[in-house]
Amino acid sequence: MKRISLMGCPNVGKSVVFSRLTGVNVISSNYPGTTVDFTKGNTCIRGEKFELIDVPGTYSLEPTSKAEEVAQSMLQEADVVINVADATHLERNLYLTLEILGSKKPTIVALNLWDESKHIGVDIDVAKLEKLLGVTIVPTCAISGEGIKELASELCVARVSKTIEPMSEDERWAKVGEIIGKVQVVHHRHHTIRERIADITVKPITGIPIAIIVILLMFISIIGIGNWIIEHLMDPLFYNYYGPWIIDVVNSFAPEGLLHDILIGQSTGESLDFTQSFGLLTTGLYVPFAMVLPFVITFYFMLSLLEDTGYLPRLAVLVDTGLHKLGLHGSAIVPTILGFGCNVPGALATRVMETKKQQFIAATLMAIAVPCMAQSAMIFGILGREGLKWVLIVYVTLFVVYVLIGLLLKKLVKGESPELLLEVPPYRKPDCRTLLKKTWTKVYGFLAEAVPFVLLGVLVVNLLYISGLIDVLSAVFAPILTTLFGLPEGAIVALIMGFLRKDIAIGILLPLGMTPQQLTISCVILCTYFPCVATFVVLIRELGVMAMLKATGLMIVVTVAVGVALNLILNVI
């Protein structure tokens, strides 16, 4: 089976072309970093099977970063190369094209964003460009599918360029200028409204207020839509239909005893409580599907919308200066925002950081101070009823911790913090089908990862209560919880469960009858100490055992310090 390498600069639409050719679920984003890890898929053209590899985006094959090293090695292994070039920035993309053609691999150039080039007044003579490069050129619009069929049909006849030879850097740039002068004409045109909006959203004086408004509107929408779904769809479904039915089913074969308590807890038809029963079929299903899923769906939809419109790269540019003070740069906004959805993809996204120092800082800050959507949903649900100020205290505290720990790690962690090199794409109208497909892919991944741990967590808590071990643990940790943090002894259950699933751990706080101050302290502590086991495992794989042990030690110190400080401050207030 022949191997096809899909190569191009960052943000030229490679992942969308890959998805069109293979049909597999590939998340397409408008910010750099999506394809830091390469993706493979298979496609069949004219009865012949090909292995298609989405190579990490790179501007050059002269290795100065991990992505460029991977791209260079994958070029050598390829039987055929599809070079995806941005038709709206042909001059910038041709440098990589000349390097690829100089390697003497059979190549086809996909001139992507062809529709966008027409909109902005860029005319390219495809026939002349094809003659100058010596390979087939196919204009494409990957989002709509234009040109993809023609691109696929040309793969079987891809040829080696006879007109382009290996060159030095200076010769290559000279050749780029020569080609552009012969094939491209740019017509004068006035700025469109879309371009004017693009300008004001990257200028700090206007962009920062807009970013604050966008993020606030995003979370207000998430909370509003999520609560509406819970109130009008999920609660009626669980309490009016599912609850009575499952209780009757379980009672029919286990009216009492250990099995009854494990499956539905102490729930009865007269007193149905999905949040406190701790049954596998009651709390175990209600928490992920009724309490968390509505917020997760709306979060991922909003995030996908920001990605596909092209707003996320602008947000990265705006926060770049601030994040540099923490030893990071603007691209760290990617794992941070993904972490607000789920810490696992957030941890994986730290690969967009160029150095070990930046990756360690980004991963540690996310694990300590970025609550996932499931946690946030529980925080909103528990503290929202006590008043908005308690929710704000939690997030303001986490923000302060994020900044202070970042400043500390920048000084303590050795290594370099390079500058942000980011290409900001134009605003684009998102494709509805792609938007929904991306949202579904992320939501499905969340459910596949979350539900098993929620069920395991509920089972563990139930067994701790049934066996009486919870009383022993409460007695052992009582001095720390009651003296330092001002919490009841029963809060130890939440801390134990937090390592399995932090959202269910926060839900465990409800039956303890805490004051708003105690609930606030508990929520902050659960956010800052160990990440859930799934994130913990991923971070060990990404950072290494020693680095993760250092991060864990820092988490414990931060948790104790923040818990004690909040206990003192909130008691004074």
mmCIF file of C-alpha atoms in Angstrom, residues 133-358:
data_model
loop_
_atom_site.group_PDB
_atom_site.id
_atom_site.type_symbol
_atom_site.label_atom_id
_atom_site.label_comp_id
_atom_site.label_asym_id
_atom_site.label_seq_id
_atom_site.Cartn_x
_atom_site.Cartn_y
_atom_site.Cartn_z
ATOM 1 C CA LEU A 133 6.681 23.919 -11.076
ATOM 2 C CA GLY A 134 6.523 20.877 -13.323
ATOM 3 C CA VAL A 135 3.762 19.106 -11.331
ATOM 4 C CA THR A 136 -0.049 18.995 -11.361
ATOM 5 C CA ILE A 137 -1.830 21.911 -9.634
ATOM 6 C CA VAL A 138 -5.410 21.387 -8.407
ATOM 7 C CA PRO A 139 -7.399 24.397 -7.069
ATOM 8 C CA THR A 140 -9.466 23.271 -4.062
ATOM 9 C CA CYS A 141 -11.867 24.523 -1.422
ATOM 10 C CA ALA A 142 -11.692 21.795 1.214
ATOM 11 C CA ILE A 143 -14.572 23.119 3.324
ATOM 12 C CA SER A 144 -17.058 22.818 0.440
ATOM 13 C CA GLY A 145 -15.299 19.863 -1.237
ATOM 14 C CA GLU A 146 -14.519 21.749 -4.452
ATOM 15 C CA GLY A 147 -11.594 20.141 -6.335
ATOM 16 C CA ILE A 148 -11.212 17.185 -3.916
ATOM 17 C CA LYS A 149 -12.475 14.633 -6.447
ATOM 18 C CA GLU A 150 -10.037 15.919 -9.071
ATOM 19 C CA LEU A 151 -7.226 15.883 -6.507
ATOM 20 C CA ALA A 152 -7.939 12.233 -5.676
ATOM 21 C CA SER A 153 -8.045 11.220 -9.341
ATOM 22 C CA GLU A 154 -4.615 12.782 -9.961
ATOM 23 C CA LEU A 155 -2.899 10.831 -7.161
ATOM 24 C CA CYS A 156 -2.292 7.784 -9.350
ATOM 25 C CA VAL A 157 -0.401 9.884 -11.905
ATOM 26 C CA ALA A 158 1.588 12.184 -9.582
ATOM 27 C CA ARG A 159 4.985 12.982 -11.070
ATOM 28 C CA VAL A 160 8.420 14.207 -10.034
ATOM 29 C CA SER A 161 9.196 17.802 -10.977
ATOM 30 C CA LYS A 162 11.783 18.096 -13.761
ATOM 31 C CA THR A 163 11.942 21.886 -13.589
ATOM 32 C CA ILE A 164 12.739 22.371 -9.872
ATOM 33 C CA GLU A 165 16.126 21.274 -8.519
ATOM 34 C CA PRO A 166 17.512 21.441 -4.946
ATOM 35 C CA MET A 167 18.457 25.039 -4.083
ATOM 36 C CA SER A 168 20.023 27.121 -1.362
ATOM 37 C CA GLU A 169 17.829 29.358 0.811
ATOM 38 C CA ASP A 170 18.685 32.508 -1.168
ATOM 39 C CA GLU A 171 18.090 30.760 -4.500
ATOM 40 C CA ARG A 172 14.763 29.469 -3.241
ATOM 41 C CA TRP A 173 13.499 32.914 -2.229
ATOM 42 C CA ALA A 174 14.639 34.350 -5.549
ATOM 43 C CA LYS A 175 12.717 31.599 -7.342
ATOM 44 C CA VAL A 176 9.611 32.342 -5.262
ATOM 45 C CA GLY A 177 9.728 35.993 -6.310
ATOM 46 C CA GLU A 178 10.245 35.035 -9.964
ATOM 47 C CA ILE A 179 7.258 32.644 -9.958
ATOM 48 C CA ILE A 180 4.943 35.079 -8.161
ATOM 49 C CA GLY A 181 5.769 37.800 -10.685
ATOM 50 C CA LYS A 182 4.701 35.515 -13.543
ATOM 51 C CA VAL A 183 1.574 33.831 -12.187
ATOM 52 C CA GLN A 184 -0.114 36.141 -9.665
ATOM 53 C CA VAL A 185 -1.994 39.413 -10.080
ATOM 54 C CA VAL A 186 -3.537 41.232 -7.117
ATOM 55 C CA HIS A 187 -6.398 43.637 -7.832
ATOM 56 C CA HIS A 188 -6.930 46.757 -5.769
ATOM 57 C CA ARG A 189 -9.976 46.517 -3.539
ATOM 58 C CA HIS A 190 -11.343 48.233 -0.448
ATOM 59 C CA HIS A 191 -11.466 46.616 2.975
ATOM 60 C CA THR A 192 -14.641 44.674 3.618
ATOM 61 C CA ILE A 193 -16.619 44.844 6.860
ATOM 62 C CA ARG A 194 -15.267 41.388 7.747
ATOM 63 C CA GLU A 195 -11.669 42.628 7.373
ATOM 64 C CA ARG A 196 -12.354 45.731 9.484
ATOM 65 C CA ILE A 197 -13.792 43.496 12.219
ATOM 66 C CA ALA A 198 -10.697 41.277 11.942
ATOM 67 C CA ASP A 199 -8.462 44.332 12.494
ATOM 68 C CA ILE A 200 -10.213 45.622 15.618
ATOM 69 C CA THR A 201 -10.262 42.185 17.263
ATOM 70 C CA VAL A 202 -6.448 41.896 17.305
ATOM 71 C CA LYS A 203 -5.672 45.449 18.491
ATOM 72 C CA PRO A 204 -5.341 45.437 22.315
ATOM 73 C CA ILE A 205 -7.299 48.648 22.893
ATOM 74 C CA THR A 206 -10.375 47.217 21.169
ATOM 75 C CA GLY A 207 -9.588 43.493 21.094
ATOM 76 C CA ILE A 208 -9.300 42.954 24.877
ATOM 77 C CA PRO A 209 -12.769 44.386 25.686
ATOM 78 C CA ILE A 210 -14.201 42.355 22.788
ATOM 79 C CA ALA A 211 -12.442 39.202 24.087
ATOM 80 C CA ILE A 212 -13.886 39.731 27.576
ATOM 81 C CA ILE A 213 -17.357 40.206 26.107
ATOM 82 C CA VAL A 214 -17.003 37.130 23.860
ATOM 83 C CA ILE A 215 -15.839 34.892 26.721
ATOM 84 C CA LEU A 216 -18.547 36.209 29.070
ATOM 85 C CA LEU A 217 -21.231 35.680 26.430
ATOM 86 C CA MET A 218 -19.857 32.208 25.796
ATOM 87 C CA PHE A 219 -20.110 31.165 29.439
ATOM 88 C CA ILE A 220 -23.440 32.916 29.978
ATOM 89 C CA SER A 221 -24.766 30.983 26.983
ATOM 90 C CA ILE A 222 -23.327 27.731 28.308
ATOM 91 C CA ILE A 223 -24.893 28.235 31.741
ATOM 92 C CA GLY A 224 -28.242 29.445 30.363
ATOM 93 C CA ILE A 225 -28.639 26.746 27.711
ATOM 94 C CA GLY A 226 -27.300 24.028 30.018
ATOM 95 C CA ASN A 227 -29.685 24.935 32.849
ATOM 96 C CA TRP A 228 -32.626 25.082 30.415
ATOM 97 C CA ILE A 229 -31.838 21.590 29.104
ATOM 98 C CA ILE A 230 -31.550 20.237 32.667
ATOM 99 C CA GLU A 231 -34.728 21.903 33.910
ATOM 100 C CA HIS A 232 -36.983 21.205 30.929
ATOM 101 C CA LEU A 233 -35.587 17.972 29.480
ATOM 102 C CA MET A 234 -33.257 15.970 31.714
ATOM 103 C CA ASP A 235 -34.897 16.375 35.157
ATOM 104 C CA PRO A 236 -38.415 15.557 33.881
ATOM 105 C CA LEU A 237 -37.011 12.554 32.013
ATOM 106 C CA PHE A 238 -35.125 11.180 35.021
ATOM 107 C CA TYR A 239 -37.597 12.021 37.811
ATOM 108 C CA ASN A 240 -40.877 11.359 35.994
ATOM 109 C CA TYR A 241 -39.981 8.387 33.833
ATOM 110 C CA TYR A 242 -36.566 6.780 34.334
ATOM 111 C CA GLY A 243 -36.427 6.976 38.143
ATOM 112 C CA PRO A 244 -39.722 5.231 39.007
ATOM 113 C CA TRP A 245 -39.078 2.648 36.296
ATOM 114 C CA ILE A 246 -35.546 1.679 37.418
ATOM 115 C CA ILE A 247 -36.617 1.472 41.074
ATOM 116 C CA ASP A 248 -39.424 -0.929 40.154
ATOM 117 C CA VAL A 249 -37.028 -3.017 38.053
ATOM 118 C CA VAL A 250 -34.382 -3.305 40.799
ATOM 119 C CA ASN A 251 -36.965 -3.936 43.526
ATOM 120 C CA SER A 252 -38.377 -6.786 41.459
ATOM 121 C CA PHE A 253 -35.224 -8.884 41.954
ATOM 122 C CA ALA A 254 -33.361 -7.112 44.835
ATOM 123 C CA PRO A 255 -35.835 -5.368 47.167
ATOM 124 C CA GLU A 256 -33.101 -4.869 49.790
ATOM 125 C CA GLY A 257 -29.540 -5.812 50.618
ATOM 126 C CA LEU A 258 -26.080 -5.063 49.204
ATOM 127 C CA LEU A 259 -27.021 -5.395 45.524
ATOM 128 C CA HIS A 260 -30.004 -3.057 46.006
ATOM 129 C CA ASP A 261 -27.814 -0.425 47.690
ATOM 130 C CA ILE A 262 -25.118 -0.658 45.007
ATOM 131 C CA LEU A 263 -27.589 -0.309 42.119
ATOM 132 C CA ILE A 264 -29.958 2.409 43.390
ATOM 133 C CA GLY A 265 -28.731 3.319 46.882
ATOM 134 C CA GLN A 266 -31.469 4.318 49.318
ATOM 135 C CA SER A 267 -33.792 5.660 46.630
ATOM 136 C CA THR A 268 -37.482 4.736 46.795
ATOM 137 C CA GLY A 269 -40.467 5.688 44.681
ATOM 138 C CA GLU A 270 -41.563 8.128 47.382
ATOM 139 C CA SER A 271 -38.147 9.744 47.996
ATOM 140 C CA LEU A 272 -36.227 9.748 44.739
ATOM 141 C CA ASP A 273 -32.913 11.605 45.036
ATOM 142 C CA PHE A 274 -30.494 11.201 42.163
ATOM 143 C CA THR A 275 -27.714 13.345 43.646
ATOM 144 C CA GLN A 276 -27.378 11.694 47.078
ATOM 145 C CA SER A 277 -28.415 8.067 46.598
ATOM 146 C CA PHE A 278 -25.001 7.002 45.168
ATOM 147 C CA GLY A 279 -26.515 4.113 43.244
ATOM 148 C CA LEU A 280 -24.869 3.027 39.997
ATOM 149 C CA LEU A 281 -28.163 3.285 38.121
ATOM 150 C CA THR A 282 -29.295 6.495 39.840
ATOM 151 C CA THR A 283 -26.469 8.897 40.749
ATOM 152 C CA GLY A 284 -24.057 7.045 38.449
ATOM 153 C CA LEU A 285 -26.141 7.877 35.370
ATOM 154 C CA TYR A 286 -27.788 11.106 36.512
ATOM 155 C CA VAL A 287 -24.527 12.992 37.150
ATOM 156 C CA PRO A 288 -22.847 12.495 33.737
ATOM 157 C CA PHE A 289 -25.995 12.581 31.586
ATOM 158 C CA ALA A 290 -28.342 14.996 33.367
ATOM 159 C CA MET A 291 -26.046 17.294 35.367
ATOM 160 C CA VAL A 292 -22.923 17.467 33.194
ATOM 161 C CA LEU A 293 -23.720 16.529 29.577
ATOM 162 C CA PRO A 294 -25.932 19.594 28.828
ATOM 163 C CA PHE A 295 -23.081 21.934 29.793
ATOM 164 C CA VAL A 296 -20.482 19.850 27.935
ATOM 165 C CA ILE A 297 -22.513 19.886 24.694
ATOM 166 C CA THR A 298 -22.974 23.656 24.762
ATOM 167 C CA PHE A 299 -19.323 24.252 25.722
ATOM 168 C CA TYR A 300 -17.926 22.206 22.850
ATOM 169 C CA PHE A 301 -20.372 23.752 20.401
ATOM 170 C CA MET A 302 -19.301 27.264 21.439
ATOM 171 C CA LEU A 303 -15.604 26.302 21.328
ATOM 172 C CA SER A 304 -15.984 24.786 17.861
ATOM 173 C CA LEU A 305 -17.772 27.940 16.721
ATOM 174 C CA LEU A 306 -14.881 30.132 17.926
ATOM 175 C CA GLU A 307 -12.386 27.811 16.203
ATOM 176 C CA ASP A 308 -14.163 27.654 12.861
ATOM 177 C CA THR A 309 -14.863 31.379 12.620
ATOM 178 C CA GLY A 310 -11.157 32.114 13.164
ATOM 179 C CA TYR A 311 -11.500 33.924 16.502
ATOM 180 C CA LEU A 312 -9.262 31.650 18.613
ATOM 181 C CA PRO A 313 -5.969 32.707 16.926
ATOM 182 C CA ARG A 314 -6.890 36.339 17.610
ATOM 183 C CA LEU A 315 -7.455 35.479 21.244
ATOM 184 C CA ALA A 316 -3.974 33.887 21.294
ATOM 185 C CA VAL A 317 -2.450 37.108 19.938
ATOM 186 C CA LEU A 318 -4.251 39.207 22.550
ATOM 187 C CA VAL A 319 -3.105 37.132 25.542
ATOM 188 C CA ASP A 320 0.442 36.613 24.242
ATOM 189 C CA THR A 321 1.998 39.500 26.191
ATOM 190 C CA GLY A 322 0.388 38.453 29.465
ATOM 191 C CA LEU A 323 1.271 34.780 29.073
ATOM 192 C CA HIS A 324 4.902 35.666 28.301
ATOM 193 C CA LYS A 325 5.167 36.974 31.868
ATOM 194 C CA LEU A 326 4.283 33.433 33.005
ATOM 195 C CA GLY A 327 6.937 31.793 30.814
ATOM 196 C CA LEU A 328 4.425 30.904 28.074
ATOM 197 C CA HIS A 329 3.119 32.533 24.907
ATOM 198 C CA GLY A 330 -0.253 33.033 23.241
ATOM 199 C CA SER A 331 -0.599 29.438 22.021
ATOM 200 C CA ALA A 332 -0.996 28.366 25.672
ATOM 201 C CA ILE A 333 -4.561 29.635 25.398
ATOM 202 C CA VAL A 334 -5.298 26.458 23.413
ATOM 203 C CA PRO A 335 -4.699 23.922 26.236
ATOM 204 C CA THR A 336 -6.254 26.362 28.698
ATOM 205 C CA ILE A 337 -9.524 26.650 26.799
ATOM 206 C CA LEU A 338 -9.565 22.935 25.966
ATOM 207 C CA GLY A 339 -8.943 22.276 29.669
ATOM 208 C CA PHE A 340 -12.129 24.144 30.498
ATOM 209 C CA GLY A 341 -13.892 21.486 28.435
ATOM 210 C CA CYS A 342 -11.904 18.469 29.665
ATOM 211 C CA ASN A 343 -8.420 18.379 31.193
ATOM 212 C CA VAL A 344 -7.421 15.293 29.169
ATOM 213 C CA PRO A 345 -7.430 16.998 25.712
ATOM 214 C CA GLY A 346 -6.070 20.078 27.475
ATOM 215 C CA ALA A 347 -3.080 18.044 28.673
ATOM 216 C CA LEU A 348 -2.543 16.602 25.194
ATOM 217 C CA ALA A 349 -2.740 20.095 23.677
ATOM 218 C CA THR A 350 0.293 21.230 25.689
ATOM 219 C CA ARG A 351 2.272 19.706 22.809
ATOM 220 C CA VAL A 352 1.750 22.985 20.942
ATOM 221 C CA MET A 353 4.364 24.498 23.263
ATOM 222 C CA GLU A 354 7.829 24.413 21.703
ATOM 223 C CA THR A 355 9.996 23.718 24.777
ATOM 224 C CA LYS A 356 9.884 21.373 27.782
ATOM 225 C CA LYS A 357 9.773 24.385 30.086
ATOM 226 C CA GLN A 358 6.681 25.810 28.412
#
